[in-house]
Amino acid sequence: MTALLEAKGLHAAYGETRVLHGIGFSVREGGVTALLGANGAGKTTTLRAICGTVRTQGEIALGGRRIDGLQTEDIVRLGVAQVPEGRGTFMELTVEENMKLGAYTRPARRVTEDFEHMFDYFPRLKERFRQQAGTLSGGEQQMLAIARALLLRPKLLLLDEPSFGLAPLIVQEIFRILRRIREDAGVSILLVEQNATLALDFADDAFVLETGRIVLSGPSGDIIKDEGVRRSYLGY
Ligand code: ATP
């Protein structure tokens, strides 16, 4: 399978603080890659580097086309959608308004048609359509954030800890829906997750970051067998 996203020699820094030290990884066309690592390892920064929201050096290609150095807006237009940590929802606006805003790069008529697909994945969003987003439960807000990103019809979805702060049953529901989305929409996913069991079960490939360097990478089935990963992230 060919790579949709390919990053090489990626460095990133906030001012003088260097966070990524020359990492390389890829996400296959239609595949899921999980990015694991302890707090502060540089996972969110890696997603920011792809979106062009942190000072970055190195090469990033999407479908063979270089996207490093482009404006975030152009990277989004080329098919990269991010579901940020904290979900990036406009709390004062309704579910409907948030969904419309999410797809600002596309014609309004097309987007409204796509709402039906989103309601099929997330029936709760239909029930809560006119409700203020700030009054949604954490799980519903995560669903809204994913729906908003999908309305961009992305080639690549960047998911930052979708399980964060959610009850186990809701997490299971969200991952069940993500599996469907992956199959139907053929979207590729780069998934940052603290819950390594969940991430490795969902992903085809994975890599582990430690203080901005990749210490392990390969098929998820191999990573899950790694003794160090089991001890550090799986707790057995
Ligand atoms: P977590 O799981 O805690 O979210 P992470 O692996 O996603 O961690 P990052 O958020 O990428 O880690 O942070 C990596 C390092 O960069 C940390 O030391 C953090 O303090 C630093 N950092 C992150 N954002 C900024 C910022 N805006 N300005 C300065 N330093 C930052």
Short mmCIF file of C-alpha atoms and ligand atoms in Angstrom, two decimals:
data_model
loop_
_atom_site.label_atom_id
_atom_site.label_comp_id
_atom_site.label_asym_id
_atom_site.label_seq_id
_atom_site.Cartn_x
_atom_site.Cartn_y
_atom_site.Cartn_z
CA MET A 1 0.00 0.00 0.00
CA THR A 2 1.24 3.50 -0.78
CA ALA A 3 1.69 6.23 1.80
CA LEU A 4 -0.80 9.08 1.91
CA LEU A 5 1.26 11.03 4.42
CA GLU A 6 5.00 10.85 4.63
CA ALA A 7 7.09 12.85 7.09
CA LYS A 8 10.89 12.89 7.07
CA GLY A 9 13.42 14.54 9.36
CA LEU A 10 10.77 16.53 11.19
CA HIS A 11 11.99 19.04 13.78
CA ALA A 12 9.67 21.34 15.71
CA ALA A 13 10.21 23.99 18.35
CA TYR A 14 8.36 26.53 20.47
CA GLY A 15 10.76 29.47 20.63
CA GLU A 16 14.01 28.03 21.96
CA THR A 17 12.37 24.83 23.16
CA ARG A 18 13.01 22.03 20.71
CA VAL A 19 10.32 19.38 20.94
CA LEU A 20 10.71 17.10 17.89
CA HIS A 21 14.17 15.92 16.91
CA GLY A 22 14.11 14.64 13.36
CA ILE A 23 11.25 12.15 13.31
CA GLY A 24 9.96 10.27 10.25
CA PHE A 25 6.73 8.30 9.83
CA SER A 26 3.96 7.59 7.37
CA VAL A 27 0.24 6.95 7.20
CA ARG A 28 -0.90 4.51 4.53
CA GLU A 29 -3.65 5.31 2.05
CA GLY A 30 -6.84 4.22 3.84
CA GLY A 31 -4.84 3.13 6.88
CA VAL A 32 -4.66 4.05 10.55
CA THR A 33 -1.38 4.92 12.25
CA ALA A 34 -1.28 5.32 16.04
CA LEU A 35 1.12 7.67 17.76
CA LEU A 36 1.87 6.64 21.33
CA GLY A 37 3.98 8.23 24.02
CA ALA A 38 4.01 9.60 27.55
CA ASN A 39 2.79 13.11 28.46
CA GLY A 40 4.99 15.74 26.91
CA ALA A 41 6.62 13.35 24.40
CA GLY A 42 5.60 15.59 21.50
CA LYS A 43 2.46 13.87 20.16
CA THR A 44 0.29 16.96 19.88
CA THR A 45 3.25 18.86 18.48
CA THR A 46 3.57 16.24 15.74
CA LEU A 47 -0.05 16.91 14.71
CA ARG A 48 0.62 20.66 14.85
CA ALA A 49 3.67 20.19 12.62
CA ILE A 50 1.51 18.49 9.99
CA CYS A 51 -1.04 21.34 10.15
CA GLY A 52 1.64 24.01 10.05
CA THR A 53 0.78 25.50 13.42
CA VAL A 54 4.21 25.12 15.02
CA ARG A 55 7.62 26.17 13.70
CA THR A 56 8.80 23.10 11.80
CA GLN A 57 11.69 21.90 9.67
CA GLY A 58 11.71 18.78 7.54
CA GLU A 59 9.62 17.28 4.77
CA ILE A 60 5.93 16.48 4.90
CA ALA A 61 4.19 15.13 1.81
CA LEU A 62 0.49 14.43 1.31
CA GLY A 63 -0.21 12.16 -1.64
CA GLY A 64 3.29 12.91 -2.91
CA ARG A 65 2.85 16.70 -2.71
CA ARG A 66 4.93 18.71 -0.25
CA ILE A 67 2.79 20.51 2.33
CA ASP A 68 5.49 21.67 4.73
CA GLY A 69 5.76 25.45 4.72
CA LEU A 70 2.17 25.94 3.49
CA GLN A 71 -0.39 28.00 5.40
CA THR A 72 -2.66 25.95 7.66
CA GLU A 73 -5.67 27.02 5.63
CA ASP A 74 -4.12 25.57 2.47
CA ILE A 75 -3.17 22.35 4.24
CA VAL A 76 -6.82 22.00 5.31
CA ARG A 77 -7.98 22.62 1.73
CA LEU A 78 -5.65 19.89 0.51
CA GLY A 79 -7.47 17.41 2.73
CA VAL A 80 -6.08 17.42 6.26
CA ALA A 81 -8.64 17.80 9.07
CA GLN A 82 -7.72 17.92 12.72
CA VAL A 83 -9.84 16.99 15.72
CA PRO A 84 -7.86 18.82 18.38
CA GLU A 85 -7.35 17.90 22.00
CA GLY A 86 -10.09 19.78 23.82
CA ARG A 87 -12.17 19.40 20.65
CA GLY A 88 -12.17 23.00 19.42
CA THR A 89 -15.93 23.38 19.69
CA PHE A 90 -17.57 26.82 19.75
CA MET A 91 -19.48 26.40 22.98
CA GLU A 92 -21.81 29.41 22.50
CA LEU A 93 -22.98 28.17 19.11
CA THR A 94 -25.47 25.41 18.37
CA VAL A 95 -24.54 21.98 17.04
CA GLU A 96 -25.86 23.08 13.63
CA GLU A 97 -23.74 26.24 13.58
CA ASN A 98 -20.64 24.31 14.64
CA MET A 99 -21.18 21.77 11.87
CA LYS A 100 -21.62 24.50 9.26
CA LEU A 101 -18.50 26.30 10.42
CA GLY A 102 -16.46 23.14 10.33
CA ALA A 103 -16.96 22.79 6.61
CA TYR A 104 -16.18 26.38 5.66
CA THR A 105 -14.06 25.30 2.70
CA ARG A 106 -16.98 23.60 0.93
CA PRO A 107 -20.17 24.89 -0.76
CA ALA A 108 -22.99 25.23 1.80
CA ARG A 109 -25.48 23.11 -0.20
CA ARG A 110 -23.14 20.11 -0.35
CA VAL A 111 -22.41 20.38 3.33
CA THR A 112 -26.08 20.31 4.29
CA GLU A 113 -26.45 17.10 2.24
CA ASP A 114 -23.58 15.62 4.18
CA PHE A 115 -25.30 16.36 7.48
CA GLU A 116 -27.47 13.30 6.84
CA HIS A 117 -24.38 11.08 6.66
CA MET A 118 -23.19 12.55 9.94
CA PHE A 119 -26.57 11.89 11.58
CA ASP A 120 -26.31 8.31 10.39
CA TYR A 121 -22.98 7.95 12.22
CA PHE A 122 -23.98 10.10 15.18
CA PRO A 123 -27.78 10.02 15.70
CA ARG A 124 -27.33 12.01 18.90
CA LEU A 125 -26.20 15.02 16.90
CA LYS A 126 -29.52 15.01 15.10
CA GLU A 127 -31.39 14.95 18.39
CA ARG A 128 -29.23 17.82 19.68
CA PHE A 129 -29.05 19.79 16.43
CA ARG A 130 -30.45 23.07 17.78
CA GLN A 131 -28.84 22.72 21.18
CA GLN A 132 -25.98 24.93 22.34
CA ALA A 133 -22.74 22.95 22.01
CA GLY A 134 -21.59 23.96 25.50
CA THR A 135 -24.49 21.98 26.97
CA LEU A 136 -23.51 18.70 25.27
CA SER A 137 -21.93 15.86 27.23
CA GLY A 138 -18.21 15.20 26.73
CA GLY A 139 -18.96 12.25 24.45
CA GLU A 140 -21.39 14.27 22.35
CA GLN A 141 -18.83 17.05 22.03
CA GLN A 142 -16.27 14.56 20.79
CA MET A 143 -18.81 13.28 18.25
CA LEU A 144 -19.47 16.86 17.13
CA ALA A 145 -15.75 17.51 16.73
CA ILE A 146 -15.31 14.37 14.59
CA ALA A 147 -18.41 15.20 12.50
CA ARG A 148 -17.13 18.74 11.95
CA ALA A 149 -13.79 17.45 10.73
CA LEU A 150 -15.44 14.88 8.43
CA LEU A 151 -17.60 17.57 6.83
CA LEU A 152 -14.39 18.84 5.24
CA ARG A 153 -14.28 15.49 3.39
CA PRO A 154 -10.65 15.05 4.42
CA LYS A 155 -8.17 12.56 3.03
CA LEU A 156 -6.40 12.52 6.38
CA LEU A 157 -8.02 12.85 9.80
CA LEU A 158 -5.78 13.82 12.71
CA LEU A 159 -7.32 12.68 15.99
CA ASP A 160 -5.85 13.96 19.25
CA GLU A 161 -6.85 11.71 22.16
CA PRO A 162 -10.49 11.09 21.25
CA SER A 163 -10.94 9.01 24.42
CA PHE A 164 -9.78 11.79 26.74
CA GLY A 165 -12.02 12.24 29.79
CA LEU A 166 -14.76 9.96 28.49
CA ALA A 167 -16.46 6.99 30.14
CA PRO A 168 -15.39 3.57 28.76
CA LEU A 169 -18.76 2.84 27.14
CA ILE A 170 -18.73 6.14 25.24
CA VAL A 171 -15.14 5.50 24.15
CA GLN A 172 -16.19 2.11 22.78
CA GLU A 173 -19.08 3.73 20.93
CA ILE A 174 -16.83 6.38 19.40
CA PHE A 175 -14.30 3.80 18.22
CA ARG A 176 -17.09 1.64 16.78
CA ILE A 177 -18.18 4.66 14.74
CA LEU A 178 -14.59 5.47 13.73
CA ARG A 179 -14.26 1.94 12.33
CA ARG A 180 -17.37 2.49 10.21
CA ILE A 181 -16.13 5.87 9.05
CA ARG A 182 -12.82 4.40 8.07
CA GLU A 183 -14.49 1.67 6.02
CA ASP A 184 -17.12 3.88 4.35
CA ALA A 185 -15.21 7.06 3.78
CA GLY A 186 -11.81 5.52 3.06
CA VAL A 187 -10.26 8.27 5.15
CA SER A 188 -6.77 7.72 6.55
CA ILE A 189 -6.24 8.42 10.23
CA LEU A 190 -3.33 9.49 12.40
CA LEU A 191 -4.42 8.78 15.96
CA VAL A 192 -2.78 10.14 19.11
CA GLU A 193 -3.90 8.11 22.11
CA GLN A 194 -2.89 7.59 25.71
CA ASN A 195 -5.00 4.44 25.75
CA ALA A 196 -2.50 2.18 24.00
CA THR A 197 -4.66 -0.95 24.06
CA LEU A 198 -7.42 0.87 22.26
CA ALA A 199 -5.06 2.56 19.81
CA LEU A 200 -3.13 -0.59 18.90
CA ASP A 201 -6.33 -2.52 18.45
CA PHE A 202 -7.66 0.10 16.02
CA ALA A 203 -4.47 0.97 14.11
CA ASP A 204 -2.58 -0.90 11.39
CA ASP A 205 0.74 0.71 12.25
CA ALA A 206 2.08 2.54 15.26
CA PHE A 207 5.08 4.47 16.50
CA VAL A 208 6.19 5.44 19.96
CA LEU A 209 7.65 8.86 20.77
CA GLU A 210 9.93 9.54 23.71
CA THR A 211 11.00 13.16 24.27
CA GLY A 212 10.63 13.98 20.61
CA ARG A 213 12.34 10.90 19.17
CA ILE A 214 10.84 7.72 17.74
CA VAL A 215 11.93 4.77 19.83
CA LEU A 216 9.80 2.12 18.16
CA SER A 217 7.69 1.77 15.03
CA GLY A 218 6.04 -0.94 12.98
CA PRO A 219 2.81 -2.88 12.52
CA SER A 220 0.52 -2.58 15.59
CA GLY A 221 0.54 -6.34 16.00
CA ASP A 222 4.31 -6.25 16.55
CA ILE A 223 4.29 -3.15 18.76
CA ILE A 224 1.73 -4.70 21.09
CA LYS A 225 4.09 -7.62 21.67
CA ASP A 226 7.02 -5.36 22.58
CA GLU A 227 8.02 -5.86 26.19
CA GLY A 228 8.84 -2.16 26.83
CA VAL A 229 5.54 -0.99 25.37
CA ARG A 230 3.64 -3.53 27.42
CA ARG A 231 5.32 -2.41 30.60
CA SER A 232 5.13 1.34 29.93
CA TYR A 233 1.77 1.67 28.23
CA LEU A 234 -0.26 -1.47 28.72
CA GLY A 235 0.57 -2.17 32.35
CA TYR A 236 1.18 -5.92 32.05
P1 ATP B 1 0.23 15.23 26.30
O1 ATP B 1 -0.07 13.79 26.20
O2 ATP B 1 0.49 15.68 27.69
O3 ATP B 1 -0.72 16.11 25.54
P2 ATP B 1 2.16 15.42 24.12
O4 ATP B 1 2.97 14.21 23.84
O5 ATP B 1 1.02 15.70 23.22
O6 ATP B 1 1.68 15.40 25.62
P3 ATP B 1 3.08 18.04 23.42
O7 ATP B 1 1.81 18.72 23.78
O8 ATP B 1 3.42 17.89 22.00
O9 ATP B 1 3.17 16.62 24.12
O10 ATP B 1 4.24 18.82 24.17
C1 ATP B 1 5.62 18.49 24.01
C2 ATP B 1 6.48 19.50 24.76
O11 ATP B 1 6.29 20.80 24.18
C3 ATP B 1 6.12 19.65 26.23
O12 ATP B 1 7.31 19.76 26.95
C4 ATP B 1 5.33 20.94 26.29
O13 ATP B 1 5.51 21.59 27.51
C5 ATP B 1 5.91 21.74 25.15
N1 ATP B 1 4.89 22.65 24.56
C6 ATP B 1 3.71 22.28 24.03
N2 ATP B 1 3.02 23.34 23.56
C7 ATP B 1 3.79 24.42 23.81
C8 ATP B 1 3.66 25.83 23.56
N3 ATP B 1 2.59 26.33 22.96
N4 ATP B 1 4.68 26.63 23.97
C9 ATP B 1 5.78 26.13 24.57
N5 ATP B 1 5.97 24.81 24.82
C10 ATP B 1 5.00 23.97 24.46
#
